[in-house]
Tab-separated table of C-alpha atoms in Angstrom:
chain	number	residue	atom	x	y	z
A	1	MET	CA	-38.002	9.406	2.229
A	2	GLU	CA	-41.486	10.046	3.971
A	3	PHE	CA	-39.842	11.438	6.917
A	4	THR	CA	-43.043	12.088	9.005
A	5	LYS	CA	-44.502	8.570	8.480
A	6	ILE	CA	-41.154	6.846	9.275
A	7	PHE	CA	-40.707	9.022	12.353
A	8	LYS	CA	-44.132	8.060	13.630
A	9	GLU	CA	-43.576	4.360	12.847
A	10	LEU	CA	-40.020	4.129	14.449
A	11	ARG	CA	-41.239	5.926	17.559
A	12	GLN	CA	-43.979	3.286	18.307
A	13	VAL	CA	-41.401	0.154	18.117
A	14	PHE	CA	-38.209	1.835	19.711
A	15	ALA	CA	-37.639	1.018	23.341
A	16	LEU	CA	-34.262	1.142	25.250
A	17	ASN	CA	-35.372	-1.868	27.352
A	18	ARG	CA	-35.074	-4.335	24.501
A	19	ASP	CA	-31.763	-5.745	23.022
A	20	GLU	CA	-33.034	-6.027	19.536
A	21	ILE	CA	-35.639	-4.201	17.751
A	22	ALA	CA	-36.631	-5.632	14.391
A	23	ILE	CA	-38.016	-3.153	11.664
A	24	ALA	CA	-41.137	-4.730	10.234
A	25	GLY	CA	-40.907	-5.696	6.597
A	26	THR	CA	-37.209	-5.361	6.445
A	27	SER	CA	-33.987	-7.068	7.519
A	28	ALA	CA	-32.999	-4.014	9.366
A	29	MET	CA	-32.988	-3.749	13.137
A	30	PHE	CA	-31.842	-1.479	16.094
A	31	ARG	CA	-29.540	-3.319	18.487
A	32	LEU	CA	-28.819	-2.030	22.036
A	33	MET	CA	-25.099	-2.180	22.918
A	34	PRO	CA	-23.855	-2.056	26.448
A	35	PHE	CA	-21.149	0.340	27.398
A	36	ALA	CA	-19.175	1.061	30.616
A	37	SER	CA	-17.163	4.306	30.691
A	38	HIS	CA	-13.616	4.322	31.700
A	39	SER	CA	-13.152	7.883	31.555
A	40	ASN	CA	-11.470	9.252	34.774
A	41	PRO	CA	-12.583	12.436	36.372
A	42	ILE	CA	-10.192	15.432	36.406
A	43	PRO	CA	-7.594	14.400	39.346
A	44	PHE	CA	-8.105	17.417	41.494
A	45	THR	CA	-10.964	19.585	42.764
A	46	ARG	CA	-11.786	23.375	42.249
A	47	THR	CA	-13.367	25.619	44.474
A	48	GLY	CA	-17.264	25.182	44.045
A	49	ILE	CA	-17.028	22.131	41.666
A	50	TYR	CA	-19.117	18.857	42.719
A	51	ASN	CA	-20.122	20.526	46.060
A	52	GLY	CA	-23.777	19.534	45.826
A	53	LEU	CA	-26.723	21.479	46.760
A	54	ASN	CA	-29.477	20.597	49.303
A	55	GLY	CA	-29.151	17.032	48.568
A	56	HIS	CA	-30.911	17.074	45.286
A	57	VAL	CA	-29.795	14.444	42.676
A	58	TYR	CA	-28.967	17.008	40.134
A	59	ALA	CA	-26.341	18.456	42.216
A	60	ALA	CA	-24.833	15.373	43.365
A	61	GLU	CA	-21.136	14.510	42.618
A	62	ASP	CA	-21.148	13.766	38.869
A	63	ILE	CA	-19.208	10.491	39.493
A	64	ALA	CA	-22.140	9.181	41.535
A	65	VAL	CA	-24.625	9.239	38.650
A	66	VAL	CA	-24.394	5.556	37.699
A	67	GLU	CA	-26.425	5.984	34.570
A	68	ASN	CA	-23.688	8.056	33.126
A	69	VAL	CA	-21.239	5.402	33.685
A	70	ASN	CA	-23.094	2.230	32.629
A	71	PHE	CA	-25.613	2.561	29.697
A	72	SER	CA	-26.562	1.160	26.308
A	73	TYR	CA	-26.240	2.922	22.962
A	74	PRO	CA	-28.574	2.113	20.073
A	75	VAL	CA	-27.169	0.920	16.611
A	76	TYR	CA	-29.113	0.950	13.368
A	77	ILE	CA	-28.002	-2.193	11.353
A	78	PRO	CA	-29.413	-2.083	7.584
A	79	ASN	CA	-29.052	-5.867	7.537
A	80	SER	CA	-28.733	-7.723	10.685
A	81	SER	CA	-27.132	-10.857	8.954
A	82	ASN	CA	-24.240	-8.863	7.657
A	83	LYS	CA	-20.878	-7.881	8.989
A	84	TYR	CA	-19.690	-4.448	7.988
A	85	SER	CA	-16.268	-2.817	7.403
A	86	LYS	CA	-17.734	0.733	7.737
A	87	ALA	CA	-19.842	2.451	10.118
A	88	ILE	CA	-21.193	6.126	10.905
A	89	ILE	CA	-21.354	7.368	14.500
A	90	LEU	CA	-24.156	10.060	15.027
A	91	LEU	CA	-23.851	12.622	17.757
A	92	HIS	CA	-26.841	14.483	19.061
A	93	GLY	CA	-27.612	18.091	20.389
A	94	LEU	CA	-27.478	19.474	23.890
A	95	ASN	CA	-30.080	18.828	26.554
A	96	GLU	CA	-31.689	15.946	24.931
A	97	ARG	CA	-33.292	12.770	26.702
A	98	SER	CA	-34.721	10.882	23.904
A	99	TRP	CA	-33.436	9.128	20.709
A	100	HIS	CA	-37.073	9.532	18.882
A	101	LYS	CA	-35.967	12.516	16.925
A	102	TYR	CA	-32.790	10.709	15.563
A	103	LEU	CA	-34.277	7.294	14.726
A	104	PRO	CA	-35.161	8.376	10.997
A	105	TRP	CA	-31.898	10.186	10.779
A	106	ALA	CA	-30.117	6.885	11.687
A	107	GLN	CA	-32.288	4.782	9.283
A	108	TYR	CA	-31.875	7.194	6.330
A	109	LEU	CA	-28.148	7.345	6.738
A	110	GLY	CA	-27.900	3.527	7.305
A	111	ASN	CA	-30.039	2.454	4.347
A	112	HIS	CA	-28.275	4.784	1.937
A	113	THR	CA	-24.654	4.307	2.842
A	114	GLN	CA	-25.256	0.582	3.602
A	115	ARG	CA	-23.619	0.995	7.028
A	116	PRO	CA	-24.543	0.681	10.736
A	117	VAL	CA	-25.338	4.126	12.410
A	118	ILE	CA	-24.015	4.233	15.972
A	119	LEU	CA	-26.257	6.737	18.145
A	120	PHE	CA	-23.793	7.538	20.884
A	121	PRO	CA	-25.100	9.441	23.908
A	122	ILE	CA	-22.891	12.393	25.363
A	123	ALA	CA	-22.289	12.518	29.121
A	124	PHE	CA	-25.277	13.052	31.122
A	125	HIS	CA	-27.719	13.129	28.276
A	126	MET	CA	-30.178	10.681	26.780
A	127	ASN	CA	-30.261	7.478	28.859
A	128	ARG	CA	-27.091	8.591	30.599
A	129	SER	CA	-28.957	10.940	33.068
A	130	PRO	CA	-31.242	9.864	36.009
A	131	GLU	CA	-34.972	9.811	35.251
A	132	SER	CA	-35.644	12.163	38.089
A	133	TRP	CA	-34.100	15.052	35.847
A	134	ALA	CA	-37.160	14.833	33.524
A	135	ASN	CA	-39.748	14.338	36.237
A	136	PRO	CA	-41.787	17.506	36.518
A	137	ARG	CA	-42.926	16.689	40.138
A	138	GLU	CA	-39.258	16.382	41.258
A	139	MET	CA	-38.176	19.332	39.351
A	140	MET	CA	-41.096	21.751	40.497
A	141	PRO	CA	-39.471	22.949	43.663
A	142	LEU	CA	-36.398	23.807	41.693
A	143	ILE	CA	-38.300	25.606	38.898
A	144	ASN	CA	-40.234	27.853	41.360
A	145	SER	CA	-37.099	28.679	43.376
A	146	ARG	CA	-35.216	29.547	39.916
A	147	LYS	CA	-38.018	31.538	38.471
A	148	ILE	CA	-37.803	34.186	41.225
A	149	ILE	CA	-34.165	35.105	40.287
A	150	GLU	CA	-34.409	38.688	39.009
A	151	GLY	CA	-34.139	38.953	35.192
A	152	ILE	CA	-34.209	35.145	34.409
A	153	SER	CA	-35.947	33.920	31.307
A	154	MET	CA	-36.604	30.739	29.668
A	155	THR	CA	-36.686	28.459	32.698
A	156	THR	CA	-38.728	25.192	31.621
A	157	PHE	CA	-39.249	21.614	32.880
A	158	ALA	CA	-37.368	20.683	29.673
A	159	ASN	CA	-34.102	22.562	30.594
A	160	ILE	CA	-34.240	22.912	34.297
A	161	ALA	CA	-31.794	20.096	35.325
A	162	LEU	CA	-29.159	21.247	32.860
A	163	SER	CA	-29.666	25.046	33.718
A	164	GLN	CA	-29.161	24.328	37.348
A	165	ARG	CA	-26.009	22.103	36.845
A	166	LEU	CA	-24.226	24.655	34.594
A	167	SER	CA	-25.310	27.350	36.891
A	168	ASP	CA	-23.884	25.619	39.968
A	169	ASP	CA	-20.613	24.867	38.221
A	170	PRO	CA	-20.002	25.978	34.521
A	171	LEU	CA	-16.929	23.551	34.532
A	172	ARG	CA	-19.225	20.850	34.015
A	173	PHE	CA	-19.366	21.713	30.185
A	174	PHE	CA	-15.716	20.861	30.108
A	175	THR	CA	-15.805	18.043	32.411
A	176	SER	CA	-18.741	16.306	30.759
A	177	GLY	CA	-17.242	17.083	27.379
A	178	LYS	CA	-14.095	15.457	28.410
A	179	GLN	CA	-15.868	12.332	29.512
A	180	SER	CA	-17.796	12.370	26.404
A	181	ALA	CA	-14.495	12.614	24.157
A	182	ASP	CA	-12.822	9.922	26.317
A	183	ASP	CA	-15.889	7.626	25.912
A	184	LEU	CA	-15.830	8.103	22.039
A	185	VAL	CA	-12.016	7.280	21.957
A	186	GLN	CA	-12.913	4.149	24.039
A	187	LEU	CA	-15.364	3.233	21.444
A	188	LEU	CA	-13.256	3.938	18.268
A	189	SER	CA	-10.632	1.805	19.851
A	190	SER	CA	-12.878	-0.985	20.547
A	191	ILE	CA	-14.103	-0.870	17.101
A	192	LYS	CA	-10.687	-0.788	15.702
A	193	GLY	CA	-9.774	-3.834	17.737
A	194	GLY	CA	-12.709	-5.912	16.377
A	195	GLU	CA	-14.769	-5.943	19.540
A	196	LEU	CA	-18.190	-5.161	17.949
A	197	PRO	CA	-19.794	-8.204	16.445
A	198	PHE	CA	-21.233	-6.616	13.565
A	199	LEU	CA	-18.137	-4.680	12.442
A	200	HIS	CA	-14.938	-5.837	11.168
A	201	LYS	CA	-11.546	-4.978	12.817
A	202	ASP	CA	-10.010	-1.740	11.680
A	203	SER	CA	-13.551	-0.542	10.170
A	204	GLN	CA	-13.631	2.887	8.649
A	205	LEU	CA	-15.491	5.227	11.022
A	206	ASP	CA	-17.029	8.469	9.923
A	207	PHE	CA	-19.458	10.863	11.780
A	208	PHE	CA	-22.696	12.606	11.264
A	209	SER	CA	-23.022	15.401	14.153
A	210	TYR	CA	-25.665	17.919	14.927
A	211	SER	CA	-25.450	20.960	17.209
A	212	ILE	CA	-23.204	20.331	20.306
A	213	GLY	CA	-22.381	17.099	18.987
A	214	ALA	CA	-20.701	18.964	16.097
A	215	PHE	CA	-18.861	20.963	18.514
A	216	LEU	CA	-17.717	17.848	20.365
A	217	ALA	CA	-16.742	16.120	16.982
A	218	GLN	CA	-14.656	19.116	15.823
A	219	ILE	CA	-12.736	18.933	18.992
A	220	LEU	CA	-12.007	15.229	18.464
A	221	PHE	CA	-11.082	15.911	14.798
A	222	LEU	CA	-8.754	18.696	15.785
A	223	ALA	CA	-6.936	16.479	18.506
A	224	ASN	CA	-7.256	13.102	16.568
A	225	PRO	CA	-6.344	11.272	19.758
A	226	ASN	CA	-4.222	8.002	18.979
A	227	GLU	CA	-4.674	9.035	15.201
A	228	LEU	CA	-7.956	7.299	15.287
A	229	LEU	CA	-9.399	9.859	13.048
A	230	SER	CA	-7.007	10.363	10.463
A	231	SER	CA	-8.993	9.141	7.594
A	232	SER	CA	-12.567	9.697	9.121
A	233	LYS	CA	-15.001	12.154	7.502
A	234	LEU	CA	-17.293	14.530	9.347
A	235	PHE	CA	-20.919	15.851	8.312
A	236	ILE	CA	-22.144	18.702	10.409
A	237	PHE	CA	-25.664	19.652	10.536
A	238	SER	CA	-26.810	22.690	12.351
A	239	GLY	CA	-23.330	23.221	13.959
A	240	GLY	CA	-19.802	24.112	13.161
A	241	GLY	CA	-19.436	27.481	14.946
A	242	LEU	CA	-17.203	28.460	17.819
A	243	PHE	CA	-18.587	28.633	21.438
A	244	SER	CA	-18.377	32.297	21.612
A	245	GLU	CA	-20.827	32.675	18.661
A	246	MET	CA	-23.400	30.112	19.978
A	247	ARG	CA	-26.756	31.339	21.587
A	248	GLY	CA	-27.733	28.807	23.940
A	249	THR	CA	-30.751	30.325	25.824
A	250	SER	CA	-33.823	28.223	24.865
A	251	ARG	CA	-36.796	26.458	26.414
A	252	LEU	CA	-35.362	23.309	25.274
A	253	ILE	CA	-31.566	23.936	26.053
A	254	MET	CA	-30.833	26.164	29.046
A	255	ASP	CA	-32.333	29.287	30.597
A	256	SER	CA	-30.824	32.841	30.471
A	257	LYS	CA	-28.984	32.566	33.642
A	258	ALA	CA	-27.202	29.284	32.739
A	259	TYR	CA	-26.284	30.607	29.496
A	260	SER	CA	-24.894	33.723	31.083
A	261	SER	CA	-22.735	31.733	33.525
A	262	LEU	CA	-21.567	29.669	30.899
A	263	ARG	CA	-20.456	32.481	28.699
A	264	LYS	CA	-19.020	34.478	31.675
A	265	TYR	CA	-16.823	31.370	32.761
A	266	TYR	CA	-15.344	30.361	29.269
A	267	LEU	CA	-14.983	33.701	27.634
A	268	HIS	CA	-13.526	35.492	30.800
A	269	ASP	CA	-12.847	33.282	33.942
A	270	PHE	CA	-11.504	30.221	32.095
A	271	PRO	CA	-8.647	31.985	30.348
A	272	ILE	CA	-7.641	33.731	33.588
A	273	GLU	CA	-7.520	30.487	35.441
A	274	LEU	CA	-5.337	28.976	32.495
A	275	LYS	CA	-2.812	31.796	32.753
A	276	VAL	CA	-1.897	30.702	36.510
A	277	LYS	CA	0.388	27.583	36.593
A	278	SER	CA	-1.844	25.004	38.551
A	279	PRO	CA	-2.662	21.311	38.256
A	280	PHE	CA	-5.923	22.550	36.568
A	281	SER	CA	-4.253	24.603	33.893
A	282	SER	CA	-1.723	21.906	33.237
A	283	PHE	CA	-4.220	19.401	32.825
A	284	VAL	CA	-6.242	21.584	30.339
A	285	LYS	CA	-3.329	22.654	28.336
A	286	GLY	CA	-1.101	19.767	28.562
A	287	GLY	CA	-3.053	17.505	26.027
A	288	ALA	CA	-4.272	17.597	22.505
A	289	LEU	CA	-7.917	17.555	23.582
A	290	GLY	CA	-7.617	20.414	25.898
A	291	GLU	CA	-5.761	22.418	23.185
A	292	ALA	CA	-8.528	21.515	20.680
A	293	PHE	CA	-11.313	22.640	23.199
A	294	LEU	CA	-9.557	25.908	23.546
A	295	ALA	CA	-9.390	26.220	19.788
A	296	MET	CA	-13.082	26.117	19.714
A	297	ILE	CA	-13.926	28.499	22.324
A	298	SER	CA	-13.085	31.769	20.587
A	299	SER	CA	-11.446	32.899	17.394
A	300	GLU	CA	-8.261	34.125	18.991
A	301	ASN	CA	-7.625	31.004	20.778
A	302	ASN	CA	-5.172	28.512	19.212
A	303	GLN	CA	-6.140	30.380	15.934
A	304	PHE	CA	-3.280	28.965	13.788
A	305	PHE	CA	-3.593	25.202	15.111
A	306	ARG	CA	-7.501	25.511	14.440
A	307	GLU	CA	-7.201	26.868	10.858
A	308	HIS	CA	-3.970	24.806	9.774
A	309	LYS	CA	-5.823	21.704	10.943
A	310	PHE	CA	-9.184	22.534	9.174
A	311	GLN	CA	-7.370	23.478	6.121
A	312	ARG	CA	-5.646	20.081	5.906
A	313	MET	CA	-9.063	18.335	6.562
A	314	ARG	CA	-10.971	20.125	3.913
A	315	ASP	CA	-11.706	17.159	1.884
A	316	ARG	CA	-13.032	15.297	5.008
A	317	ILE	CA	-15.512	17.854	6.451
A	318	ARG	CA	-18.653	19.307	5.136
A	319	VAL	CA	-21.082	21.594	6.947
A	320	LEU	CA	-24.807	22.224	6.242
A	321	ALA	CA	-26.101	25.231	8.130
A	322	LEU	CA	-29.621	26.628	8.370
A	323	THR	CA	-30.515	30.293	7.655
A	324	LYS	CA	-33.102	30.579	10.680
A	325	ASP	CA	-30.796	28.835	13.083
A	326	THR	CA	-30.366	31.238	15.928
A	327	VAL	CA	-28.487	29.020	18.370
A	328	ILE	CA	-25.606	28.226	16.164
A	329	PRO	CA	-26.072	30.672	13.103
A	330	ALA	CA	-24.944	29.935	9.708
A	331	ALA	CA	-22.455	32.673	9.869
A	332	SER	CA	-20.500	31.418	12.700
A	333	ALA	CA	-19.898	28.081	10.723
A	334	LYS	CA	-18.776	30.079	7.647
A	335	GLU	CA	-16.473	32.000	9.919
A	336	VAL	CA	-14.795	28.871	11.249
A	337	PHE	CA	-14.223	27.449	7.888
A	338	ALA	CA	-13.355	30.776	6.173
A	339	CYS	CA	-9.633	29.553	6.439
A	340	VAL	CA	-10.321	26.617	3.992
A	341	ARG	CA	-9.075	27.400	0.444
A	342	ASN	CA	-9.915	25.684	-2.821
A	343	GLN	CA	-12.961	23.792	-1.229
A	344	LYS	CA	-16.538	24.845	-0.395
A	345	VAL	CA	-16.943	23.412	3.207
A	346	VAL	CA	-20.096	25.050	4.420
A	347	THR	CA	-23.579	25.137	2.529
A	348	GLU	CA	-26.399	27.205	3.922
A	349	LEU	CA	-30.082	25.995	3.566
A	350	ASP	CA	-33.420	27.446	4.378
A	351	PHE	CA	-36.864	25.604	4.699
A	352	PRO	CA	-40.134	27.044	3.573
A	353	TYR	CA	-41.805	26.274	7.041
A	354	GLU	CA	-41.402	27.348	10.588
A	355	TYR	CA	-38.395	25.474	12.097
A	356	THR	CA	-35.716	26.038	14.710
A	357	HIS	CA	-32.329	24.826	15.536
A	358	GLU	CA	-33.725	22.403	18.244
A	359	ASN	CA	-36.620	21.233	15.784
A	360	PRO	CA	-35.605	21.434	12.176
A	361	PHE	CA	-38.011	18.851	11.061
A	362	PRO	CA	-41.288	19.420	12.987
A	363	VAL	CA	-43.951	16.597	12.685
A	364	PHE	CA	-47.364	18.068	10.943
A	365	ASP	CA	-50.638	16.336	10.420
A	366	ASN	CA	-51.426	18.554	7.532
A	367	ALA	CA	-50.099	19.470	4.124
A	368	LYS	CA	-46.868	20.905	5.438
A	369	ARG	CA	-45.623	17.483	6.290
A	370	LEU	CA	-44.703	17.290	2.556
A	371	GLU	CA	-42.425	20.114	2.813
A	372	VAL	CA	-40.740	18.750	5.900
A	373	ASP	CA	-40.138	15.385	4.108
A	374	ARG	CA	-38.564	17.350	1.227
A	375	ALA	CA	-36.205	19.254	3.544
A	376	PHE	CA	-35.297	16.078	5.173
A	377	GLU	CA	-34.480	14.361	2.092
A	378	THR	CA	-32.492	17.357	0.977
A	379	VAL	CA	-30.393	17.341	3.971
A	380	PHE	CA	-29.757	13.695	4.469
A	381	SER	CA	-29.340	12.803	0.779
A	382	GLN	CA	-26.219	15.362	1.015
A	383	ALA	CA	-25.046	13.764	4.175
A	384	ALA	CA	-25.302	10.060	2.740
A	385	SER	CA	-23.445	10.863	-0.545
A	386	PHE	CA	-20.688	12.722	1.419
A	387	LEU	CA	-20.325	9.973	3.853
A	388	ASN	CA	-20.769	7.187	1.312
């Protein structure tokens, strides 16, 4: 596949304000599907959570962000006249607000498996966040005030909203993850119930997950809510590691203060809070999703549970890690799945061009584009073969 060419073509035609987007010269289309999140917020408050800050929208109560509750998700459908019995759910990375990067991913997977590919947005990401969070003029005062913090680095327009939100309250990483998981359970249940017009009732649902989307998918597969994922497959790209091994400071993800706050909370404060009997600790530890979340935080958390589950899922999970990935290193994914016997779950790849975790397939206008096209083909041919 000519990734670079297809990326440019799809970027030109894709829009979130159109219900259907036909792909010229094919019977394929992107279709926008409405969704209303029924996830309930945690039924209590903690000191500091949702307090707001100086009236800015990025610090408003999360429940007041209407874009996060009612939104649309795009679906790539290989043949718009068909009804399918299998589909793939694609989960994206942290702090992303555009689907453009993922359009060729969805098209390749859809065409090579002949299944619809559902591009589902994580809470407060993509089109589930206010446009103001990506508006340089509105974010400039916050950037200026944040840049004077001693020792801070990597504060940018791209990461300022997420950085401030996580610094204000690191628990948002958990609460937004909970909502994302609830929403995916809602989506899976609606598909199993035959509510999507292009899918048959009880359709087979598999996952392609990338970066933090892989972290979310691993939690879902460990928890297996309502046994919705008992037969599902999971292909992970540039992910798979535990939270403790992630390195999130990046111009495109979060600044150093947000990352430091996040690590301090989940590796030190969070475990202490859970040792005290309270509505909060009971809520986290009282369900399968909470226990699965804990299992993916650090190696010593729920180790037997995590290793036993992944060992049992060894035929249904594959991980493709990148050598130069510094955000979720290949070694961290290998460590998680070292428990798996009699099956190679993790494969490590390297590309012959400059790439990053955030941008594994850069768009070049020179001969290097051929190297990117080949790398893209290598990754997604493996994914399609496994998910087929």
